[in-house]
XYZ file of C-alpha atoms in Angstrom:
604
model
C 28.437 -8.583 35.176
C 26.177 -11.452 35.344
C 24.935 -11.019 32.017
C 28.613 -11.169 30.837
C 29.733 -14.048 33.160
C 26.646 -16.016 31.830
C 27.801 -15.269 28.464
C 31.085 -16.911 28.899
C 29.902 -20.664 28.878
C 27.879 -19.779 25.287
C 29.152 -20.890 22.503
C 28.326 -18.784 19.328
C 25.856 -20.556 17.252
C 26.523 -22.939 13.881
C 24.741 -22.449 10.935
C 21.847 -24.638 11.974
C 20.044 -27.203 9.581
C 16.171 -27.071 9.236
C 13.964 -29.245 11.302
C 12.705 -32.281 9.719
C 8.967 -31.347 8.298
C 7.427 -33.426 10.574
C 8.864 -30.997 13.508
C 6.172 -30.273 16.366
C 3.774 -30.804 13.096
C 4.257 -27.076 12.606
C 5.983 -27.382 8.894
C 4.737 -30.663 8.313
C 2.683 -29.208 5.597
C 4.917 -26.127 4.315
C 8.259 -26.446 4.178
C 8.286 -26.580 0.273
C 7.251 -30.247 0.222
C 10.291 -31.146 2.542
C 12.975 -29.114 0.119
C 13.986 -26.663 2.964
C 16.671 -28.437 3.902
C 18.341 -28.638 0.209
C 17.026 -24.520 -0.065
C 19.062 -23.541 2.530
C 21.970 -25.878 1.262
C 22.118 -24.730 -1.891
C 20.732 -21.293 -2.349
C 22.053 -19.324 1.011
C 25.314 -20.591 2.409
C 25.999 -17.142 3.883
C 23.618 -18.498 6.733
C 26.147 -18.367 9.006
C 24.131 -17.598 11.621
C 20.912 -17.173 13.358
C 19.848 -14.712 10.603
C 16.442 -12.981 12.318
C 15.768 -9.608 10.749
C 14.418 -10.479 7.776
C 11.970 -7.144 8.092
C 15.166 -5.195 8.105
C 16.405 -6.731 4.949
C 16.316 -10.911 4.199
C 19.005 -12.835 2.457
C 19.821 -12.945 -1.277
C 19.548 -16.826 -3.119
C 22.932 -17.332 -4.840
C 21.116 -18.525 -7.893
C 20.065 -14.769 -8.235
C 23.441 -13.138 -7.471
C 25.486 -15.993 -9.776
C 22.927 -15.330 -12.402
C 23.094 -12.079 -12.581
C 26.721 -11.894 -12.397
C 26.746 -14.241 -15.663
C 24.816 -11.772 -17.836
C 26.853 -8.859 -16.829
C 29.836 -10.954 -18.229
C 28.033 -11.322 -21.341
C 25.895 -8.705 -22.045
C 26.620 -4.543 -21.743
C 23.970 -2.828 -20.206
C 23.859 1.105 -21.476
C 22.233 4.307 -20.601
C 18.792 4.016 -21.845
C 18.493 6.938 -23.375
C 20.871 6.688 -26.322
C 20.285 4.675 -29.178
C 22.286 1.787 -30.133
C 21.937 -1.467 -29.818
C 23.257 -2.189 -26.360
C 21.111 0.790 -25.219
C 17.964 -0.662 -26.385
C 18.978 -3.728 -25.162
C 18.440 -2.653 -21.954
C 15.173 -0.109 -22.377
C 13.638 -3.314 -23.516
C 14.688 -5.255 -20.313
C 13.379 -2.493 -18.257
C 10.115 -2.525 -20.017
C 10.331 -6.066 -19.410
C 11.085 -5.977 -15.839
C 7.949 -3.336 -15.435
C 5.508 -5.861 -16.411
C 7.105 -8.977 -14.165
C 7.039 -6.643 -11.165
C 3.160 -6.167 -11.773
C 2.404 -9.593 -12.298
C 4.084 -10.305 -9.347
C 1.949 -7.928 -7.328
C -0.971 -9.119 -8.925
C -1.573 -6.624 -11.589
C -0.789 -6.240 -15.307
C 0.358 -2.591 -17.386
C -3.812 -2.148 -18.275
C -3.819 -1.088 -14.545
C -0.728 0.164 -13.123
C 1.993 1.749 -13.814
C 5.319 1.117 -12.299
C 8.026 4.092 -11.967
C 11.237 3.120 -10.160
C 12.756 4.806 -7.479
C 15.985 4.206 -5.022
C 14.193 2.522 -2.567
C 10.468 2.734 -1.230
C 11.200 5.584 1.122
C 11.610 7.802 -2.325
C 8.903 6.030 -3.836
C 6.393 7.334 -0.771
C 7.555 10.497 -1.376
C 7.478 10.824 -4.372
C 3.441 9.526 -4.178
C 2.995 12.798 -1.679
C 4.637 15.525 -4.488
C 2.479 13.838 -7.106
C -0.657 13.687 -5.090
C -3.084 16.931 -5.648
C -3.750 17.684 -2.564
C -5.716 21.097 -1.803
C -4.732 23.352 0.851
C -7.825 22.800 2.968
C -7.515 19.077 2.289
C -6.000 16.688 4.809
C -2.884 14.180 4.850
C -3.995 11.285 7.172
C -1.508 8.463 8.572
C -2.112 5.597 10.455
C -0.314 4.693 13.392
C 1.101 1.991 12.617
C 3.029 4.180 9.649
C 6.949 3.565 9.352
C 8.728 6.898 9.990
C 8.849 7.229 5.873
C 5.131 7.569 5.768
C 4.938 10.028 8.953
C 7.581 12.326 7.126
C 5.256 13.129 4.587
C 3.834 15.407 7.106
C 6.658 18.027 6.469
C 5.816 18.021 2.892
C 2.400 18.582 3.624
C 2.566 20.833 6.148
C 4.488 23.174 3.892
C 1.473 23.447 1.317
C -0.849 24.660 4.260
C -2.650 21.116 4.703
C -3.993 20.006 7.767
C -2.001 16.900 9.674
C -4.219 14.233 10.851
C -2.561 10.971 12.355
C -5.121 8.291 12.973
C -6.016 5.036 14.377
C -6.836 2.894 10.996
C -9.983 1.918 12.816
C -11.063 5.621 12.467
C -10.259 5.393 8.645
C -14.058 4.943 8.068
C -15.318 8.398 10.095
C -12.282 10.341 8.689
C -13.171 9.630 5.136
C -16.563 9.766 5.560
C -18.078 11.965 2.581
C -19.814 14.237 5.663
C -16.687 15.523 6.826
C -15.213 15.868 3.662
C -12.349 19.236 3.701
C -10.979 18.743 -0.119
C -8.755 16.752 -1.846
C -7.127 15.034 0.731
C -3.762 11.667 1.240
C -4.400 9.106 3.268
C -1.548 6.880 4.054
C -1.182 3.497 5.560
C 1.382 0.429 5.835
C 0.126 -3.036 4.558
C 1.946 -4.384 7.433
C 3.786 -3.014 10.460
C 7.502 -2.675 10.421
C 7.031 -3.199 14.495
C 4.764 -5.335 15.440
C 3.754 -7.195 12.031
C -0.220 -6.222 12.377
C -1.663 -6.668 8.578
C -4.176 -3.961 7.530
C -6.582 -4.827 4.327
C -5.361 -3.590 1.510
C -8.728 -2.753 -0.039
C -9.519 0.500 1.763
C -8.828 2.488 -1.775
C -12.118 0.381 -2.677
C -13.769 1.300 0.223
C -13.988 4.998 -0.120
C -14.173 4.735 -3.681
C -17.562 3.342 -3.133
C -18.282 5.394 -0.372
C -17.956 8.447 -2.969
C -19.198 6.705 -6.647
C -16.009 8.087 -8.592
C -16.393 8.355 -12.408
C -13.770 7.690 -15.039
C -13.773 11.427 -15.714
C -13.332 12.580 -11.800
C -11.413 11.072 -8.500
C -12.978 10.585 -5.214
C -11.686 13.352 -2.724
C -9.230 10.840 -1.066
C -6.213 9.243 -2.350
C -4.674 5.934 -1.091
C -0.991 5.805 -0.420
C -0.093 1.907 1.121
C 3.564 1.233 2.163
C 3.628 -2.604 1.031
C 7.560 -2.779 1.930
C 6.790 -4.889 4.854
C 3.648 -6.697 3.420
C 4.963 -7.964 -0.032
C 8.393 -9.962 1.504
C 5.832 -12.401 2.432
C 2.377 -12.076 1.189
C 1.195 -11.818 -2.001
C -0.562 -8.252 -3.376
C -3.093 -9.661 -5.566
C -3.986 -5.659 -6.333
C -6.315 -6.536 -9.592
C -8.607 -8.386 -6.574
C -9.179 -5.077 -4.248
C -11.697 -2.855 -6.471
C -10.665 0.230 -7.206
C -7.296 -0.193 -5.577
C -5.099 1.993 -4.020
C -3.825 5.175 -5.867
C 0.153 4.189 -4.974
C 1.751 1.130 -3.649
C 5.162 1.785 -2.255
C 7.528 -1.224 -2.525
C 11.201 -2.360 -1.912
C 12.841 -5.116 -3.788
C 15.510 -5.948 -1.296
C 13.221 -7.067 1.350
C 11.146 -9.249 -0.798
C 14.593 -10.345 -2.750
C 17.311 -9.458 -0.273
C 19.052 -7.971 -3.924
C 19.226 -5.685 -5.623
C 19.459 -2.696 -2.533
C 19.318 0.466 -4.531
C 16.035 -0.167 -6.779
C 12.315 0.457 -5.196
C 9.204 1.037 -6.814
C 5.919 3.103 -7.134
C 3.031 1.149 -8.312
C 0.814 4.014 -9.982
C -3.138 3.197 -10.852
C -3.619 4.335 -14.154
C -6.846 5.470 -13.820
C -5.663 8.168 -11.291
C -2.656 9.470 -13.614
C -5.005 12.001 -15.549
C -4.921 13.595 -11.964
C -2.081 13.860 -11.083
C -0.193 17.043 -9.916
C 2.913 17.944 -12.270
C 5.976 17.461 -10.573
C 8.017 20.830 -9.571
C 11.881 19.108 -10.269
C 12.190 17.577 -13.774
C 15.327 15.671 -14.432
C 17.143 13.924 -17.288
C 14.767 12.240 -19.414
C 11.783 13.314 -18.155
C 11.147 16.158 -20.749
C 9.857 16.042 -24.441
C 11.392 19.660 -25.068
C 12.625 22.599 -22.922
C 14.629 25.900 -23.147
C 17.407 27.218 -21.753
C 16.652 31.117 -21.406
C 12.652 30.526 -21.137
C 10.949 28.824 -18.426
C 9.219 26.150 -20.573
C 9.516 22.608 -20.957
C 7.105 20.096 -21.802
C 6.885 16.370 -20.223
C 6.983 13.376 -21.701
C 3.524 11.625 -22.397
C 4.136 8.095 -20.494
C 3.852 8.385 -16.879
C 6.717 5.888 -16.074
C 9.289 8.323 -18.440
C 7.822 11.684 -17.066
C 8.849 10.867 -13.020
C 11.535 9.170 -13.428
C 14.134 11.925 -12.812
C 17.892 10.996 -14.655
C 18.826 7.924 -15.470
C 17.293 4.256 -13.715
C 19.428 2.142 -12.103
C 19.525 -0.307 -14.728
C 22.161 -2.531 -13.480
C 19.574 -3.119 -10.654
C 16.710 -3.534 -12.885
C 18.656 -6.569 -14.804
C 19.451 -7.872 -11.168
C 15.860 -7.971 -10.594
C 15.084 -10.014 -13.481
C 16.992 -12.356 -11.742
C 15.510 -12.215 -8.191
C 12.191 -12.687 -9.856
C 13.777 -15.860 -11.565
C 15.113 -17.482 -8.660
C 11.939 -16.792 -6.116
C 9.621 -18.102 -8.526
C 12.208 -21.621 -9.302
C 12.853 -21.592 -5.288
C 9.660 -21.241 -4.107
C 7.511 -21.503 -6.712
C 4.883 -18.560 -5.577
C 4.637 -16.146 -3.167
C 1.615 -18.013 -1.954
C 3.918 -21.061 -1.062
C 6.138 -18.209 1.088
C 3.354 -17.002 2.603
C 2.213 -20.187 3.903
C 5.818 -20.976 5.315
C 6.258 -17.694 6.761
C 2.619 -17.853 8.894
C 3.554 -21.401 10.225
C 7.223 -20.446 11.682
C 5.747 -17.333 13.132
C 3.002 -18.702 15.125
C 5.716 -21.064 15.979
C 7.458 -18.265 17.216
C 4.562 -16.477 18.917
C 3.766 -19.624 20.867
C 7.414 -20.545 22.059
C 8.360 -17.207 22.855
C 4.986 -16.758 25.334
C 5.907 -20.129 26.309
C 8.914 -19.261 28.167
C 9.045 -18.886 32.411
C 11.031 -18.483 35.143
C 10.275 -20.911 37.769
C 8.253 -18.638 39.629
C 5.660 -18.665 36.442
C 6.508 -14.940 35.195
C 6.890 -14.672 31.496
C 10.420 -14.235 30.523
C 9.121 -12.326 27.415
C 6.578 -9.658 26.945
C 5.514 -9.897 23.340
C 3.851 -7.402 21.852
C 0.221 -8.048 19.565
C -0.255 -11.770 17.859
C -3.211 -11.319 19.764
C -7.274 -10.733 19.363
C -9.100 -10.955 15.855
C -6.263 -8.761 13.936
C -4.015 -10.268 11.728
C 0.293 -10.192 11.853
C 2.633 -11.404 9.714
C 5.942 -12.549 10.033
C 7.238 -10.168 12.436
C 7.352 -10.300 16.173
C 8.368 -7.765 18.762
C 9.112 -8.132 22.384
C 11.028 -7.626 25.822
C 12.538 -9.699 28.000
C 11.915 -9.209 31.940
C 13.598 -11.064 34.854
C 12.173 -13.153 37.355
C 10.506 -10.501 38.931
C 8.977 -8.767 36.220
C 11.651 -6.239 35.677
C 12.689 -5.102 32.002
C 16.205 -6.279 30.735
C 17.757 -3.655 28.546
C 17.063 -4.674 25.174
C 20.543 -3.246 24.118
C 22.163 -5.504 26.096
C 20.316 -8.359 25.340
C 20.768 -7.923 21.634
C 24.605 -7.489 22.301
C 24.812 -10.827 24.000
C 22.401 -12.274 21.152
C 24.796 -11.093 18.435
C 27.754 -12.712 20.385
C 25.526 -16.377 20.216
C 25.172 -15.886 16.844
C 21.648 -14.753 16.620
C 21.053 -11.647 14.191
C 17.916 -9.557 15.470
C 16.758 -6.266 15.942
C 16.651 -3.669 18.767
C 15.516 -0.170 18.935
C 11.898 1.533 18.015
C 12.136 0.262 14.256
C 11.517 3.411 12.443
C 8.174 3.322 13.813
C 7.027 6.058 16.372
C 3.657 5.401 16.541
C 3.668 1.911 17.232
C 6.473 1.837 19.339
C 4.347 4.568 21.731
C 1.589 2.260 21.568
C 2.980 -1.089 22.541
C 5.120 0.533 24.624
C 3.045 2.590 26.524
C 5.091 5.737 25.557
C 3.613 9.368 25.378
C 4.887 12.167 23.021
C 5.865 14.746 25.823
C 7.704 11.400 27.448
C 9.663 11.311 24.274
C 10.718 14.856 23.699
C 11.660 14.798 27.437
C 13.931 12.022 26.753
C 15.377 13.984 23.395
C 15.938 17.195 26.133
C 18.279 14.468 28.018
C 19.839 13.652 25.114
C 19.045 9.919 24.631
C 17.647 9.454 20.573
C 17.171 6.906 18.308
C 20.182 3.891 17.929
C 22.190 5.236 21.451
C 22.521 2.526 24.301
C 19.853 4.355 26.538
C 17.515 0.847 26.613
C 15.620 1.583 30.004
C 15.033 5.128 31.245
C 13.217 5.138 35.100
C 13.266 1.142 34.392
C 10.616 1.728 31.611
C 11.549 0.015 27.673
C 12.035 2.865 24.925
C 12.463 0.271 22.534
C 11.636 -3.299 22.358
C 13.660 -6.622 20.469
C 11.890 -7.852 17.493
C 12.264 -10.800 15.175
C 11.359 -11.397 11.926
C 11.030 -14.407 9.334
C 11.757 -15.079 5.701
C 11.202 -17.377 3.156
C 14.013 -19.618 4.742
C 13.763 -19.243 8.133
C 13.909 -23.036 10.037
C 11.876 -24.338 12.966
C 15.290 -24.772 14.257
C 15.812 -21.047 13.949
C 13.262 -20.491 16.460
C 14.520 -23.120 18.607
C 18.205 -22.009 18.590
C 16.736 -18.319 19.774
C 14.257 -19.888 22.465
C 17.405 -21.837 23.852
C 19.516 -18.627 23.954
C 16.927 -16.971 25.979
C 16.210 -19.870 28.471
C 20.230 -20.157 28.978
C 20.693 -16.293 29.468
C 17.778 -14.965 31.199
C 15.369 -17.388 32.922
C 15.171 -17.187 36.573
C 17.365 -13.782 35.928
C 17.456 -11.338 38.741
C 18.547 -7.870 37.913
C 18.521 -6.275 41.234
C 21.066 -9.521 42.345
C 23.376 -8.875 39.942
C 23.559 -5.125 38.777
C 25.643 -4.028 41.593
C 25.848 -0.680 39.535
C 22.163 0.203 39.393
C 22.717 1.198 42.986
C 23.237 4.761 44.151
C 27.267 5.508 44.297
C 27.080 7.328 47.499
C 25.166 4.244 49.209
C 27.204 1.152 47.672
C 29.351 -0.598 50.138
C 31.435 -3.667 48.502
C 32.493 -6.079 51.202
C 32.753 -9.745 50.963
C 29.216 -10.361 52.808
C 27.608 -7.632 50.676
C 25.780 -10.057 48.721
C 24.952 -13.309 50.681
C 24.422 -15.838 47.797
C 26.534 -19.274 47.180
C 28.349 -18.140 44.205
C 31.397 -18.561 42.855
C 32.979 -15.997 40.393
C 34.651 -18.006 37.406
C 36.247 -15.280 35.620
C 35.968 -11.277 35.473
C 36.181 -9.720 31.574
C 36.276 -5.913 31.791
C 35.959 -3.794 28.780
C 37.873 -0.795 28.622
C 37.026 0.205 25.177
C 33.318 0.928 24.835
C 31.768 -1.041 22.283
C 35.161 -3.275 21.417
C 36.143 -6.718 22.743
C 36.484 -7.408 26.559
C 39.320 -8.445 28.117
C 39.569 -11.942 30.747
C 41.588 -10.732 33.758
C 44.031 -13.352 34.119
C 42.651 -16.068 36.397
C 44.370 -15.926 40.234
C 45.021 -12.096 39.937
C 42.891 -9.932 42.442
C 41.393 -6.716 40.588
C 40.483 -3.385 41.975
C 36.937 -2.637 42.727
C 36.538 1.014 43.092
C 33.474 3.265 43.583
C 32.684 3.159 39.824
C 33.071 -0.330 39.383
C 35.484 -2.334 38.458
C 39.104 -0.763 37.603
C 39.867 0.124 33.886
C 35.741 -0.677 33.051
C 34.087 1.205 30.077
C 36.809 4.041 30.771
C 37.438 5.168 26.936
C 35.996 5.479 23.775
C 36.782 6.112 20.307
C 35.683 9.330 18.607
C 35.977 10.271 15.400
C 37.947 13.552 14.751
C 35.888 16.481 14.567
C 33.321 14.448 16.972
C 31.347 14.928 19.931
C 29.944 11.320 19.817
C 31.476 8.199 20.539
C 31.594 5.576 18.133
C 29.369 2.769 18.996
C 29.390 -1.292 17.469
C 25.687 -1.029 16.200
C 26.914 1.910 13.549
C 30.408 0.485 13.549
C 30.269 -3.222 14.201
C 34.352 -3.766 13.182
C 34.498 -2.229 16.661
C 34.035 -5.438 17.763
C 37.976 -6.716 16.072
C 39.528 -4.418 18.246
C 41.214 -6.653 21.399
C 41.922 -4.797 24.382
C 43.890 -5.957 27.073
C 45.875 -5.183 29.848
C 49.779 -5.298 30.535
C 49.826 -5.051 34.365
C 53.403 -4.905 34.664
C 53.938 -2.148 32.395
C 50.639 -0.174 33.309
C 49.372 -0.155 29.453
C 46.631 -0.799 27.630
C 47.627 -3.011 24.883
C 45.056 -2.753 21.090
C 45.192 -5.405 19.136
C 42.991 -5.632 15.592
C 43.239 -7.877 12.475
C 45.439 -5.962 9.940
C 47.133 -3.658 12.219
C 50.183 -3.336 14.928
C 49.569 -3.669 18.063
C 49.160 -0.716 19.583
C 50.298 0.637 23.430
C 48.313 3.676 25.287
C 49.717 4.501 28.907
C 47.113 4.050 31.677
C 49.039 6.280 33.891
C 47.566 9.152 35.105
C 50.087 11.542 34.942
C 50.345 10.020 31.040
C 46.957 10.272 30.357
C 46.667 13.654 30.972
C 49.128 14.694 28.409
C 49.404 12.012 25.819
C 47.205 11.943 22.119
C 47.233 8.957 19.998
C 46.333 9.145 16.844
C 45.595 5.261 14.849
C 43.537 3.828 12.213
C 42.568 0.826 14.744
């Protein structure tokens, strides 16, 4: 209730302008020579809000989008793999787009080879079917690996190989040629999705020296890095690591925001002679087969041979486009880079800033810390003035109602969320045997985080976007007291509601209930009493909406339209009245005798 009732005098947030560059003297030097201002102006008007998860995906530049949207007008794009003009047309502009990806990581086609995929999650696995490991070999991952990487294991596990996750810091002993098992993956993120810790990406180099490989042989270890994170906001510069890694796993739409279907596997050349032949072959990716004999034979070029059916070329052209606009924008990922490390230590500092009055931090943040390096990505809690963890869910609801767009949960990241969280594996599965997992509303369990909030920056985030967050968390949580105001944390058959129960100076301004879970709350009109009863307050989180066939309830985060749906109460007539853009209004009886017996069926 308090958390709701504080709510009620925040206003949801305005599309904020950025600071001038002279703000704090944090940007003073990389804002884009003072053009962030006009950037946000004139590229990304959908800023509507607080936009914070650039990690999860960051925002498309209109230049890209209106671009693209011009050449479809005016040119066709066609299947690739007939023959007429429009089709080569577009082989060419895929070829094209093959070497502009490279140069953008820092490579050229003399090096690697570029296959695209649906998104980096099939690129990574993809690298694991292709990779020849041995059945007494080993598939390492860090723990810092996105979920992606760590479900490689199954994969591997199903070829006989032993699992090994790792601490990267034990990357050295577990490659060491001593200890040596066979040919063997190791697999690592550039960056973490969690906590935004940066791991060098010349490790490939490492053990490749470690071992002397030839041009004729490969060292016993191959080098899968998940860039997905890394590459939004640093640049790859893969021609300056050595040997470099064997795959590089990337996503456009989190270094672009667009296109959302296209992701790609960055292949070193030298190690395609290696390779282990794929078991599924697809359209395209055969020179000659036969129906009635099992023999086919696969196409020469790499890039042709795994790409199973046909690319997504509309995407492809799109990215032409992204790579236009970044590079006019911004001018170099080196110029992002530089924008992105000053907001987030910005961030960092703000954020570890905060206090109650009593001195306790209002948020635990989680690495930024020591001699390691993070990027653009921050993940914490917030506690209450007496050190106490707020549920993360609930902060995030009230965040998205200010108009602040973050992120709540584990992040697709198990290992690092058990690390800075302080969670163990059998704590896990003992919470999957109660039936909380991933994305539910179970925030705390025995007043102990299984998840954390986290933040993240992009090439356009503002100062002022930090500010406007900082100020949302001083308003709503500082000098917070959980145990004053979470009448329901305590024990039902021990809670006795009287007007002296709580002796504070108070004043109760207005009462919202929320009879829908996960839909809009309704104000109890002001100078009517309203039950109390010995679950809370009358009509309260009493229904949800299930889909047919369902034993879930629907929740906001996987259906956020929820949040259109109007509740409210007709006291006289003992209903509960839905209201939602689009649709009639709709009446359900809260009478018990009524409720017993009555279905309604509604597209609300």
């Amino acid at each position: 209730m308090e958390l709701q009732k504080r709510l009620l005098a925040q206003q949801p947030a305005t599309p904020p302008p950025s600071p001038p560059a002279s703000t704090n003297g944090i940007l003073s030097a990389s804002d884009y020579n003072g053009r962030l201002d006009e950037i946000r102006r004139t590229e990304y008007p959908q800023l509507k809000t607080v936009f914070l998860d650039h990690t999860g995906s960051t925002v498309c530049a209109a230049s890209h989008i209106q671009a693209f949207a011009a050449e479809l007008m005016t040119q066709i794009p066609a299947n690739p793999h007939s023959r007429h003009v429009e089709s080569q047309w577009t082989q060419a502009r895929i070829d094209h787009a093959r070497d502009r990806l490279l140069a953008f990581a820092g490579t050229s086609a003399e090096r690697y080879a570029v296959v695209f995929t649906a998104n980096a999650t099939a690129a990574i696995r993809l690298a694991a079917e292709i990779t020849p490991i041995e059945q007494h070999g080993e598939f390492c991952y860090t723990r810092e690996s996105h979920t992606s990487v760590v479900g490689v294991r199954s994969l591997a596990a199903d070829q006989g190989v032993h699992l090994r996750p790792i601490e990267f810091t034990d990357i050295g002993e577990v490659t060491a040629p001593a200890r040596c098992r066979g040919t063997s993956l190791l697999a690592y993120p550039a960056q973490c999705n969690f906590s935004g810790q940066r791991f060098p990406l010349n490790v490939a180099d490492t053990v490749s020296k470690l071992y002397g490989s030839t041009s004729d042989t490969h060292v016993p270890w191959w080098v899968l890095v998940d860039a997905a994170a890394y590459a939004a906001s640093s640049p790859l510069r893969l021609d300056a690591h050595g040997a470099g890694p064997d795959f590089v796993a990337m996503s456009m739409y989190k270094i672009f925001g667009a296109p959302t279907g296209l992701g790609a596997l960055l292949i070193r050349r030298s190690s395609v002679p290696f390779l282990r032949t794929k078991r599924y072959f697809g359209g395209g990716t055969v020179a000659g087969l036969t129906f009635d004999q099992p023999w086919q034979v696969y196409r020469s070029d790499i890039e042709a041979r795994l790409e199973d059916g046909t690319v997504n070329f509309h995407d492809i052209i799109s990215l032409h486009h992204a790579l236009d606009a970044h590079a006019n924008i911004y001018d170099s990922i080196d110029m992002v880079a530089r924008h992105a490390r000053a907001v987030t230590e910005y961030a960092v500092r703000e954020l570890r800033a905060l206090r109650h009055r009593n001195g306790r931090l209002v948020c635990e943040v989680y690495g930024h810390t020591g001699e390691s390096v993070f990027g653009p990505t921050v993940a914490f809690n917030v506690k209450d003035r007496a050190g106490r963890y707020i549920g993360y869910m609930e902060v995030e609801r009230l965040a998205v109602m200010a108009g602040i767009s973050l992120r709540a949960g584990r992040f697709c990241n198990p290992g690092a969320a058990q690390k800075w969280l302080c969670l163990s594996a059998p704590e896990l599965m003992k919470h999957a045997s109660l039936g909380y997992v991933c994305g539910d509303d179970h925030d705390l369990v025995d007043d102990k985080p299984v998840g954390a909030l986290r933040v993240s920056f992009g090439a356009m985030t503002s100062i002022e976007d930090i500010d406007q967050l900082v100020k949302f968390l001083l308003y709503q949580f500082r000098d917070y007291n959980m145990s004053e105001s979470a009448i329901s944390r305590l024990p039902i058959d021990t809670m006795e509601i009287s007007p002296t129960a709580l002796s504070v100076n108070a004043q109760v301004d207005k009462v919202i209930i929320y009879p829908i879970k996960s839909c809009h709350g309704w104000t109890v009109p002001s100078g009517t009493s309203w039950p109390v009863t010995r679950h809370g307050l009358k009509y309260d989180r009493v229904f949800v909406l299930m889909r047919e066939h369902s034993l879930l309830p629907m929740q906001q985060k996987q259906v956020p339209n929820m949040a259109l749906i109007r509740p409210r109460v007709d006291i006289d007539k003992s209903t509960l009245v839905l209201d939602a853009p689009g649709h009639e209004s709709l009446e359900i009886s809260l009478r018990p005798e009524d409720l017993k017996l009555e279905t309604t069926e509604t597209q609300v």
